[in-house]
Short mmCIF file of C-alpha atoms in Angstrom, two decimals:
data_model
loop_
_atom_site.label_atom_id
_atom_site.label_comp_id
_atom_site.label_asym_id
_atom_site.label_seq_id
_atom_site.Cartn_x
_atom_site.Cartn_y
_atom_site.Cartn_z
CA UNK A 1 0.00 0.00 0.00
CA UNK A 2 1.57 3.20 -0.93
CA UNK A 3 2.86 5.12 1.64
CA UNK A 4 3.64 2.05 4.27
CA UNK A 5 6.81 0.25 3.93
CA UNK A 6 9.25 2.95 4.73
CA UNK A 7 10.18 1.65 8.54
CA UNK A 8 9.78 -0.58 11.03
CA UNK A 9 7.29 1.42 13.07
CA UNK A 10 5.23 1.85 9.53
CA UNK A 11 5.97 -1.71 8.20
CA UNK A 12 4.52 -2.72 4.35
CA UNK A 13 0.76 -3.32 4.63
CA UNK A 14 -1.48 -5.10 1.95
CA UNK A 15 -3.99 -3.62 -0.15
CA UNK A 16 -6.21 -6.06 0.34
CA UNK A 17 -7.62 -5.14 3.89
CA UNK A 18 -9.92 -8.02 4.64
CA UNK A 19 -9.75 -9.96 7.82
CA UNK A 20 -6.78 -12.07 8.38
CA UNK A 21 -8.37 -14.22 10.92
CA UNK A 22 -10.05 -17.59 9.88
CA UNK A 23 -13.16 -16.24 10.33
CA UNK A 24 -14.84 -17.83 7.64
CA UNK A 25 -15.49 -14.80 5.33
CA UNK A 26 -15.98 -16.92 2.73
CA UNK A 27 -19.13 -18.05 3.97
CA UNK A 28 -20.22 -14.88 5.89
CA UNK A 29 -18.86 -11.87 3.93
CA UNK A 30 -15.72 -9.81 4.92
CA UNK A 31 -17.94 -6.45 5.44
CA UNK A 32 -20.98 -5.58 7.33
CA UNK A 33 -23.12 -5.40 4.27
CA UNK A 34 -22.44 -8.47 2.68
CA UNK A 35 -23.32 -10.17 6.17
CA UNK A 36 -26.19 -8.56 6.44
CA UNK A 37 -27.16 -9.63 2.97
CA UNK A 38 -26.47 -13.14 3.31
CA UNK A 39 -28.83 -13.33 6.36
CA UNK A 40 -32.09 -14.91 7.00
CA UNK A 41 -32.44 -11.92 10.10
CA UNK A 42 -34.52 -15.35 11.66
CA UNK A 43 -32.70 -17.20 14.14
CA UNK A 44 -29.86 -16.12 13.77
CA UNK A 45 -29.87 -18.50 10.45
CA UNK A 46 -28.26 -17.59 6.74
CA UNK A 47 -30.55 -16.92 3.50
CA UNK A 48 -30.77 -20.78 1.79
CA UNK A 49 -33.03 -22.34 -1.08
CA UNK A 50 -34.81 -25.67 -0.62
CA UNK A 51 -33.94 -27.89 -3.57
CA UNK A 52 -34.31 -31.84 -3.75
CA UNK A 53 -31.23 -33.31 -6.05
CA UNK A 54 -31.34 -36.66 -7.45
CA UNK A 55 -30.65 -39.45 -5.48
CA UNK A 56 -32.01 -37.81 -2.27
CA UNK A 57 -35.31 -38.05 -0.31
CA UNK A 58 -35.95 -34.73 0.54
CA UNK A 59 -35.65 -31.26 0.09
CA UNK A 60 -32.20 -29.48 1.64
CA UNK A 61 -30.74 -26.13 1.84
CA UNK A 62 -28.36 -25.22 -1.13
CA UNK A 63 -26.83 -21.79 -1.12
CA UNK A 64 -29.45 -18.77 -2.41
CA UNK A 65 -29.56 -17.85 -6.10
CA UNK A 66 -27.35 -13.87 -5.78
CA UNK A 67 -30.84 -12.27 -6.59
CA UNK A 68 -29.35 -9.45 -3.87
CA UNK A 69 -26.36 -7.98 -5.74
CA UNK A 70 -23.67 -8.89 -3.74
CA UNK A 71 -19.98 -8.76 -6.05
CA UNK A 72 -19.69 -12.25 -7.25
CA UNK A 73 -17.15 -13.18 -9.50
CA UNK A 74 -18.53 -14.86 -13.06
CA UNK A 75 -17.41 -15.36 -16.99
CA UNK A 76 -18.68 -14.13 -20.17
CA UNK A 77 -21.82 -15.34 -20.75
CA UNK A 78 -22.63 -16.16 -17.15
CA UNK A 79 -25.41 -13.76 -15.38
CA UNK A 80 -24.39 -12.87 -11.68
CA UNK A 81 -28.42 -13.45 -10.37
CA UNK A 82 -28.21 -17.04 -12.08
CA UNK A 83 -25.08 -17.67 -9.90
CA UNK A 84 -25.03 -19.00 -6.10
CA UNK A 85 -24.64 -15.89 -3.47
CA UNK A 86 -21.85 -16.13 -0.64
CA UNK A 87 -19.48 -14.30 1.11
CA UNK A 88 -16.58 -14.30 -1.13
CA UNK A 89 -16.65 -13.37 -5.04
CA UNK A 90 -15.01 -16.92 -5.83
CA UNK A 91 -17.89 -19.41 -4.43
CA UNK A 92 -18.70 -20.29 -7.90
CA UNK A 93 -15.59 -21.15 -9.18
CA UNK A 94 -16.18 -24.81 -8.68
CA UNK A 95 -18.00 -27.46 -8.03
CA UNK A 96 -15.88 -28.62 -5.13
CA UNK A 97 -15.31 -25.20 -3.86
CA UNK A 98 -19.44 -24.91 -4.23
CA UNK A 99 -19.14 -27.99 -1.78
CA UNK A 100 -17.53 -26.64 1.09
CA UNK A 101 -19.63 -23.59 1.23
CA UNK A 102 -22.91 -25.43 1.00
CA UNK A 103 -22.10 -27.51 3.52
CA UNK A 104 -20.68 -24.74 5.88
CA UNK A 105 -23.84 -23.12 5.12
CA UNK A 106 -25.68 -26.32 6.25
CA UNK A 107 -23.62 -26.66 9.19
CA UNK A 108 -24.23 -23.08 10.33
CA UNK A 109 -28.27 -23.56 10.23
CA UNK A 110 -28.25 -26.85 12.03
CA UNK A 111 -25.97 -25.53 15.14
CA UNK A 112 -28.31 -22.33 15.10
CA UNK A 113 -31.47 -25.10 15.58
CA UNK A 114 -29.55 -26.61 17.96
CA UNK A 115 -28.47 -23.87 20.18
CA UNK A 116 -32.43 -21.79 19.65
CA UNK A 117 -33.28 -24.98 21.80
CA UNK A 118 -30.55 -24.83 24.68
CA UNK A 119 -31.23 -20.67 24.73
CA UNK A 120 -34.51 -20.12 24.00
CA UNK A 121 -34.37 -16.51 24.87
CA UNK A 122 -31.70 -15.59 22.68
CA UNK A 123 -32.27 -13.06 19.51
CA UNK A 124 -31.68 -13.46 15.76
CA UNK A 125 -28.45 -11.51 16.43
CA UNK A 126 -27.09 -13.34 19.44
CA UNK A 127 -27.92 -16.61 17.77
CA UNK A 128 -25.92 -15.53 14.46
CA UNK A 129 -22.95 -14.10 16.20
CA UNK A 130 -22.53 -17.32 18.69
CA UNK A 131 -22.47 -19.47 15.70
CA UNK A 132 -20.15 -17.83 13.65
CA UNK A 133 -17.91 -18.10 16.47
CA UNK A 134 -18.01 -21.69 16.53
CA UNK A 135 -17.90 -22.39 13.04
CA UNK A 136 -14.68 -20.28 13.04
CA UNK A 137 -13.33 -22.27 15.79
CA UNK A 138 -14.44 -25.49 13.86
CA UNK A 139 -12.99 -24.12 10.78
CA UNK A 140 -9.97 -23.10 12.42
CA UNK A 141 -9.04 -26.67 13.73
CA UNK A 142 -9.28 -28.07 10.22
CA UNK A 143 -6.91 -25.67 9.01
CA UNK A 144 -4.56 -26.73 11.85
CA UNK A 145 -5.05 -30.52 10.94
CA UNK A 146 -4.07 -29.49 7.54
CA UNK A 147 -1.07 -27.95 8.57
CA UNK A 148 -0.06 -30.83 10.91
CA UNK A 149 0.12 -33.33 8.04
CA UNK A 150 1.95 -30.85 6.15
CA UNK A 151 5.17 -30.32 8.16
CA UNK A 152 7.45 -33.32 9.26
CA UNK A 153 9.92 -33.36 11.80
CA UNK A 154 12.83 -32.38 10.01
CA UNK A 155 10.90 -29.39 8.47
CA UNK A 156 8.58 -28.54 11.38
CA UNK A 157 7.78 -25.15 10.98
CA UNK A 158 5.39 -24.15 12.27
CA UNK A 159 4.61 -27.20 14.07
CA UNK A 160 7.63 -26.53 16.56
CA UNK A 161 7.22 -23.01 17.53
CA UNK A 162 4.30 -21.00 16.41
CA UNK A 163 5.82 -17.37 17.03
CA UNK A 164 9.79 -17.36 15.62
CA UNK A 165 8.40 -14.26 13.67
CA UNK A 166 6.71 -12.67 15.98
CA UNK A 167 9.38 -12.84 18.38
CA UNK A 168 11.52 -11.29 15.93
CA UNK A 169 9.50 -8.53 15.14
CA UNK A 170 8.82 -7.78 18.70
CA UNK A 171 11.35 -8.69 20.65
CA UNK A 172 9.73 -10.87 23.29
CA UNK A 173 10.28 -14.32 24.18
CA UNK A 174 7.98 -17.35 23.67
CA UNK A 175 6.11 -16.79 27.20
CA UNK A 176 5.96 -13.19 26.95
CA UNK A 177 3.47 -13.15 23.24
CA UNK A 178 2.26 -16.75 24.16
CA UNK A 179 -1.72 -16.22 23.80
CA UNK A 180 -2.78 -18.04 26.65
CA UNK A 181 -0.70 -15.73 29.16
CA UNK A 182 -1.52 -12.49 27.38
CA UNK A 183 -5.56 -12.40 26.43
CA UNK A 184 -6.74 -10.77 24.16
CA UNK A 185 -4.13 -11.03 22.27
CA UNK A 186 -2.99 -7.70 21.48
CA UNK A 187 0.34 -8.66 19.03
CA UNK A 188 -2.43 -9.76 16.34
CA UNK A 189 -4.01 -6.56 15.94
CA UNK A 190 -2.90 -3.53 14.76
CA UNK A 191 -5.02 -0.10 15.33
CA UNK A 192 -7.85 -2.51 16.69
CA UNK A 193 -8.17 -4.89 13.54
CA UNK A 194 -6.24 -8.11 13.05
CA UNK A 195 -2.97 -8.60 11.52
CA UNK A 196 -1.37 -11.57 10.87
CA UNK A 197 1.94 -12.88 9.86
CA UNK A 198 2.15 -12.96 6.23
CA UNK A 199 4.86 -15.68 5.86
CA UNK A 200 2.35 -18.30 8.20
CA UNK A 201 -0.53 -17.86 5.87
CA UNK A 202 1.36 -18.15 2.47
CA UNK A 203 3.09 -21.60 3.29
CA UNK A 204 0.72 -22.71 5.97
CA UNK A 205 -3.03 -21.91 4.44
CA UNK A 206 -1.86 -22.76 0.67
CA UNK A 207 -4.64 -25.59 -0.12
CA UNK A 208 -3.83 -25.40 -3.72
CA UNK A 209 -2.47 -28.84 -3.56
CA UNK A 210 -6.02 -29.98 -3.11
CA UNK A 211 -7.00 -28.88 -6.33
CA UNK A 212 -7.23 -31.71 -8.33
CA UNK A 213 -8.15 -32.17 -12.36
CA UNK A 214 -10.98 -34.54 -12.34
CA UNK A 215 -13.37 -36.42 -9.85
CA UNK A 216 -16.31 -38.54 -10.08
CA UNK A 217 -19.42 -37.77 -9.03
CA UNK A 218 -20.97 -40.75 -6.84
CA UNK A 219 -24.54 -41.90 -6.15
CA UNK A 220 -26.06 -43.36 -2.98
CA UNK A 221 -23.95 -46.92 -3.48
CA UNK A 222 -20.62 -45.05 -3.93
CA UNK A 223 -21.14 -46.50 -7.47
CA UNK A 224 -19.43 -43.73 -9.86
CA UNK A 225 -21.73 -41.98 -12.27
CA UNK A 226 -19.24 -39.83 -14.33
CA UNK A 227 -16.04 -38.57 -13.93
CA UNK A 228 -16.57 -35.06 -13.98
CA UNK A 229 -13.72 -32.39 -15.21
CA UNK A 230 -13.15 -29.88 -12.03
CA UNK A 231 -12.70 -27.06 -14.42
CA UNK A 232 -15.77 -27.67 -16.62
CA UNK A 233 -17.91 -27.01 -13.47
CA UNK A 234 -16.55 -23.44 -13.08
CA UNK A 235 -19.78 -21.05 -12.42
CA UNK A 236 -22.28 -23.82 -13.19
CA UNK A 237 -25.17 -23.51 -10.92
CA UNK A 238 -27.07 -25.58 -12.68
CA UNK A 239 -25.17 -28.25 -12.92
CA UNK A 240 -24.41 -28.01 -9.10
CA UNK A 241 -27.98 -28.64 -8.49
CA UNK A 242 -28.67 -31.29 -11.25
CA UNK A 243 -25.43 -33.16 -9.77
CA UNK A 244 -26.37 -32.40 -6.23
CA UNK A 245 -23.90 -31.81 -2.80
CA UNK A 246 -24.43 -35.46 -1.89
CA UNK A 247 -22.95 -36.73 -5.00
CA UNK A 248 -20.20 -34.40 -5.50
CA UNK A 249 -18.66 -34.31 -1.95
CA UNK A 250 -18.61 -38.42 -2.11
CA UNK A 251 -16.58 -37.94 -5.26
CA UNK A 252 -14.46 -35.51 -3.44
CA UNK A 253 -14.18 -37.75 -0.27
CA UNK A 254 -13.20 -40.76 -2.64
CA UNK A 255 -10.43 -38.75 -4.71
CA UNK A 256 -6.78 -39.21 -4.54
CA UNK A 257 -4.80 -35.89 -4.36
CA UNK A 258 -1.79 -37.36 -6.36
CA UNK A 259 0.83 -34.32 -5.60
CA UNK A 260 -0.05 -33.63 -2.12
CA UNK A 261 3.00 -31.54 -1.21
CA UNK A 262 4.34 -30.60 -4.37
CA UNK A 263 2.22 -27.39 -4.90
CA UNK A 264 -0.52 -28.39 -7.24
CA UNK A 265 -1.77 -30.06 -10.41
CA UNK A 266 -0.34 -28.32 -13.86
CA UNK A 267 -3.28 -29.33 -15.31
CA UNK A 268 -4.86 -26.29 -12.34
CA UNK A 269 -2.21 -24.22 -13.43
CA UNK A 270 -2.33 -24.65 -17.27
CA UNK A 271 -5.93 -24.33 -17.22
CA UNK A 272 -5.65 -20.82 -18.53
CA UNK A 273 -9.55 -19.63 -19.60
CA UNK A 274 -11.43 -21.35 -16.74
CA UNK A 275 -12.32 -18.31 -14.73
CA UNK A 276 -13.07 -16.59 -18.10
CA UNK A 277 -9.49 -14.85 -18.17
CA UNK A 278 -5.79 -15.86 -18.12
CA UNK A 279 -4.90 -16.59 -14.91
CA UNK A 280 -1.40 -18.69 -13.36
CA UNK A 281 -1.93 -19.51 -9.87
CA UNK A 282 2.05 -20.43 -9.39
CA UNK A 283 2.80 -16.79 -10.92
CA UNK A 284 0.08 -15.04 -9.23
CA UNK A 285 0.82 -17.07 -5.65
CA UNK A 286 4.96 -16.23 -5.77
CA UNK A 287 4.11 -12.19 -7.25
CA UNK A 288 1.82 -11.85 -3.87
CA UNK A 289 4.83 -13.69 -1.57
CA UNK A 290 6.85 -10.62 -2.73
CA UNK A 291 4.36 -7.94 -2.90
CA UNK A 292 4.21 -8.47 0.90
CA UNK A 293 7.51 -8.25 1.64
CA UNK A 294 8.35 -11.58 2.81
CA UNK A 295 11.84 -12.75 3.43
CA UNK A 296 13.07 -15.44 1.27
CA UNK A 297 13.88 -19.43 1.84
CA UNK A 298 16.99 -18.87 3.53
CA UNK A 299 16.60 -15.60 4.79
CA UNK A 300 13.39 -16.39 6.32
CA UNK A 301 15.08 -19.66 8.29
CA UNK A 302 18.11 -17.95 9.43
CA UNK A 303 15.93 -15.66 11.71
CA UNK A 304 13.88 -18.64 12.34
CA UNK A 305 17.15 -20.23 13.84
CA UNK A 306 18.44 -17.41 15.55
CA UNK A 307 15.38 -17.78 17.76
CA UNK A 308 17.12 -21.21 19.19
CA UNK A 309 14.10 -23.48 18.17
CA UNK A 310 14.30 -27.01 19.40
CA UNK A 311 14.62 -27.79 15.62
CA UNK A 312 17.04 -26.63 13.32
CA UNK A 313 16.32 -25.95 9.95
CA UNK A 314 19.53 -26.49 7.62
CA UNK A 315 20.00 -23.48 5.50
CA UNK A 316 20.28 -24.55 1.39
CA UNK A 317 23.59 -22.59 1.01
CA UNK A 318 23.25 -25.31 -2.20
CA UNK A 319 21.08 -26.41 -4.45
CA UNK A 320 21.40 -30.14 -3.61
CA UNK A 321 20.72 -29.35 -0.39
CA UNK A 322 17.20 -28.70 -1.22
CA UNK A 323 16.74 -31.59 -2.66
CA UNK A 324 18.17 -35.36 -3.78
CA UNK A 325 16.22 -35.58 -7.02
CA UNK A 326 18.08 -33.53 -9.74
CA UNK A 327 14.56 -33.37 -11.35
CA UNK A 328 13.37 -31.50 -8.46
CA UNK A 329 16.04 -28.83 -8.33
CA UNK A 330 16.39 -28.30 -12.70
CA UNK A 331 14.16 -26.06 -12.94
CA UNK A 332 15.07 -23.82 -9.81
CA UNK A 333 18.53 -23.53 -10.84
CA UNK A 334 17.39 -21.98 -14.75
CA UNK A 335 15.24 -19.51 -12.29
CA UNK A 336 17.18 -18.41 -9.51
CA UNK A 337 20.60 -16.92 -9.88
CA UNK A 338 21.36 -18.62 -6.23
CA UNK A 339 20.07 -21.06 -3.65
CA UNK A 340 19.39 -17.75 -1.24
CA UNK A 341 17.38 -15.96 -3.90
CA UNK A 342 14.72 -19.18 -3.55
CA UNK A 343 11.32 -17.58 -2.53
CA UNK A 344 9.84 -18.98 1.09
CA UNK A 345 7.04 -21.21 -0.46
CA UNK A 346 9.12 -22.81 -3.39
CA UNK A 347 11.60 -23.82 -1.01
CA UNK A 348 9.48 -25.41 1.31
CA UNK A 349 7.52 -27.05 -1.26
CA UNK A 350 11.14 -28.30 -2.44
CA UNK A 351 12.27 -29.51 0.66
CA UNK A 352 9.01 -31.15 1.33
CA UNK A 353 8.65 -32.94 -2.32
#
C-alpha cells in the first residue's frame, strides 16, 4: 500500500484489507453489508433455497440464487443473479469449492437449531454471532489438521514453535506473546483490527495442492456416475444442483490428491480460460509472496534459527541441499541466480517434495 513500507514502526501493509483471521469470510462476507445480505435476520440463520437433487429423499438447503447484488465473480456469458450468493466473489468457481460452502452453510443452520433450543431466549443476532464463532473455531481446527500433516519433523515449521516471527518482530520471548498468558491477544491486531503474519498464511493456508483435475461424481452406493472435469464445473449452478452436494462431496471424499505436497496439479495451473481470463496460480501465488515483503527461503530460516528453536532448519547454502532428485532442483537452478534468492514457499515445497 503506498505510503507504508518505509520503517519498522510503519511496516509494508497489503492492499487487500480483509480480515486475516479464519473467520470464515468466505461463507459470511468480509464487510458488514455483505453479512447482512447473506442473512435470514430469523434465528440467527443464513438466506438458503430448498432444492431436492437426485438421489435424495428430501428437500435441503443449497446456497441462495445472488438475486441481492452482492460482487460475485462470473465469466462471459454467465449472469451474476443465475449464480449462487456467498461471502466471497469466488464461491462459484467450482463445483468442489461450491461444496464446502454449502455444507458450511448447512452446518451453520443446524448448530443455530440446535443452540435456539438450549437458549430459547436468545435473539436473531445473538444466535448468528454465537455461531459464527463456533464455526470459526471449527474451521480453524481443520486448518490446523491441515497444517499438521503438512510439516514433518525435520521441516517442522510451524509445528515446533508458532511465534519465531513474531518474536523477531517484537522482541519478546515465547512466554511473553504466548496467547494463553496475554488475552486478548494484542500482538495480532494492529489499530484494533487483526494482523497476521504474512509468511504463516502463504506456506501454511496454501490448499492449492487440493486442487485436483478430475473427480467422479458418486450416487447413494458409492457407485461412480461420471467422472466429472473440475474445471468444466466453473460457475455452473445448474449443474451443481442437477449433480447435487451429496454426489459431488462423495466424489471428493473418494479422490486421490496425487501431488499432495508438491504445490498443485499443472493441469490447475495450465488451465488458462477457466475463470473466463488468463490466470497462473504459481505466478500469481509467488508475485503476492513478494508484494508483501516476505523474506526469502533462507533468509526467512536464518531468523527462524536465531530464535534457538528445538529444531534446526539447515539453511540450502546449495542447491542439492534442497533436494536429492536432480529433477526436483532443474528447474530452480534456470530460475534463480542462487540457492538464497529461492522464494519462502518454493523452497518449502522443495524440501518437502
Amino acid at each position: 500500500m503506498p505510503g507504508t513500507g518505509t520503517s519498522r514502526s510503519n511496516p509494508r501493509e497489503n492492499i487487500n484489507m480483509a480480515t486475516t483471521w479464519l473467520d470464515i469470510s468466505s461463507l459470511y462476507g468480509s464487510t458488514t453489508d455483505v453479512a447482512h445480505r447473506l442473512r435470514s435476520k430469523v434465528d440467527g440463520k443464513l438466506l438458503t433455497q430448498e432444492v431436492q437433487s437426485p438421489g435424495t429423499r428430501a428437500k435441503a438447503s443449497y446456497l441462495p440464487f445472488n438475486t441481492m447484488g452482492v460482487p460475485t465473480n462470473t465469466r462471459p456469458g454467465v449472469e451474476p443473479e443465475g449464480l449462487f450468493v456467498g461471502g466471497d466473489p469466488r464461491t462459484n468457481e467450482d463445483w468442489l469449492l461450491l461444496g464446502i460452502h454449502t455444507l458450511l452453510l448447512r452446518e451453520h443452520n443446524r448448530l443455530c437449531d440446535i443452540l435456539k433450543k438450549q437458549k430459547p431466549g436468545w435473539d436473531d443476532e445473538q444466535l448468528y454471532q454465537t455461531m459464527r464463532l463456533v464455526m470459526s473455531a471449527k474451521h480453524a481446527l481443520i486448518a490446523n489438521a491441515y497444517q499438521m500433516a503438512y510439516w514433518t519433523e525435520k521441516m517442522p515449521w510451524p509445528r515446533d514453535d508458532g511465534f519465531p516471527l513474531y518474536r523477531q518482530m517484537f522482541g519478546e520471548n515465547a512466554l511473553e506473546i504466548n496467547p494463553a498468558n496475554t488475552y486478548p491477544w494484542p500482538l495480532v491486531t494492529k489499530n484494533g483490527k487483526p494482523m497476521t503474519v504474512s509468511a504463516g498464511m502463504a506456506v501454511v493456508y496454501r490448499f492449492h495442492e487440493f486442487i485436483i483435475p478430475n473427480f467422479p461424481i458418486k450416487d447413494q452406493n458409492n457407485e461412480t456416475l461420471w467422472e466429472q472435469n473440475l474445471f468444466d464445473t466453473s460457475f455452473n449452478s445448474t449443474g451443481f444442483l442437477n449433480a447435487g452436494l451429496e454426489r459431488i462431496l462423495a466424489g471428493a471424499l473418494s479422490s486421490h490428491i496425487p501431488n499432495f505436497k508438491s504445490g498443485l496439479d499443472e493441469s490447475f495451473r495450465s488451465a488458462g480460460l477457466y475463470r473466463g481470463r488468463p490466470f497462473d496460480i504459481v505466478v500469481s501465488s509467488i508475485v503476492h509472496e513478494r508484494e508483501q515483503g516476505l523474506p526469502t527461503f533462507n533468509q526467512y530460516f536464518r531468523e527462524y534459527n536465531a530464535q534457538d528453536p528445538e529444531v534446526v532448519v539447515p539453511i540450502r547454502v546449495i542447491w542439492d541441499k534442497f533436494s536429492t532428485d536432480p529433477e526436483d532442483i532443474e528447474n530452480p537452478k534456470k530460475l534463480y541466480k542462487h540457492p538464497d534468492d529461492v522464494d519462502l514457499v518454493v523452497g518449502c515445497q522443495l524440501v518437502l517434495l
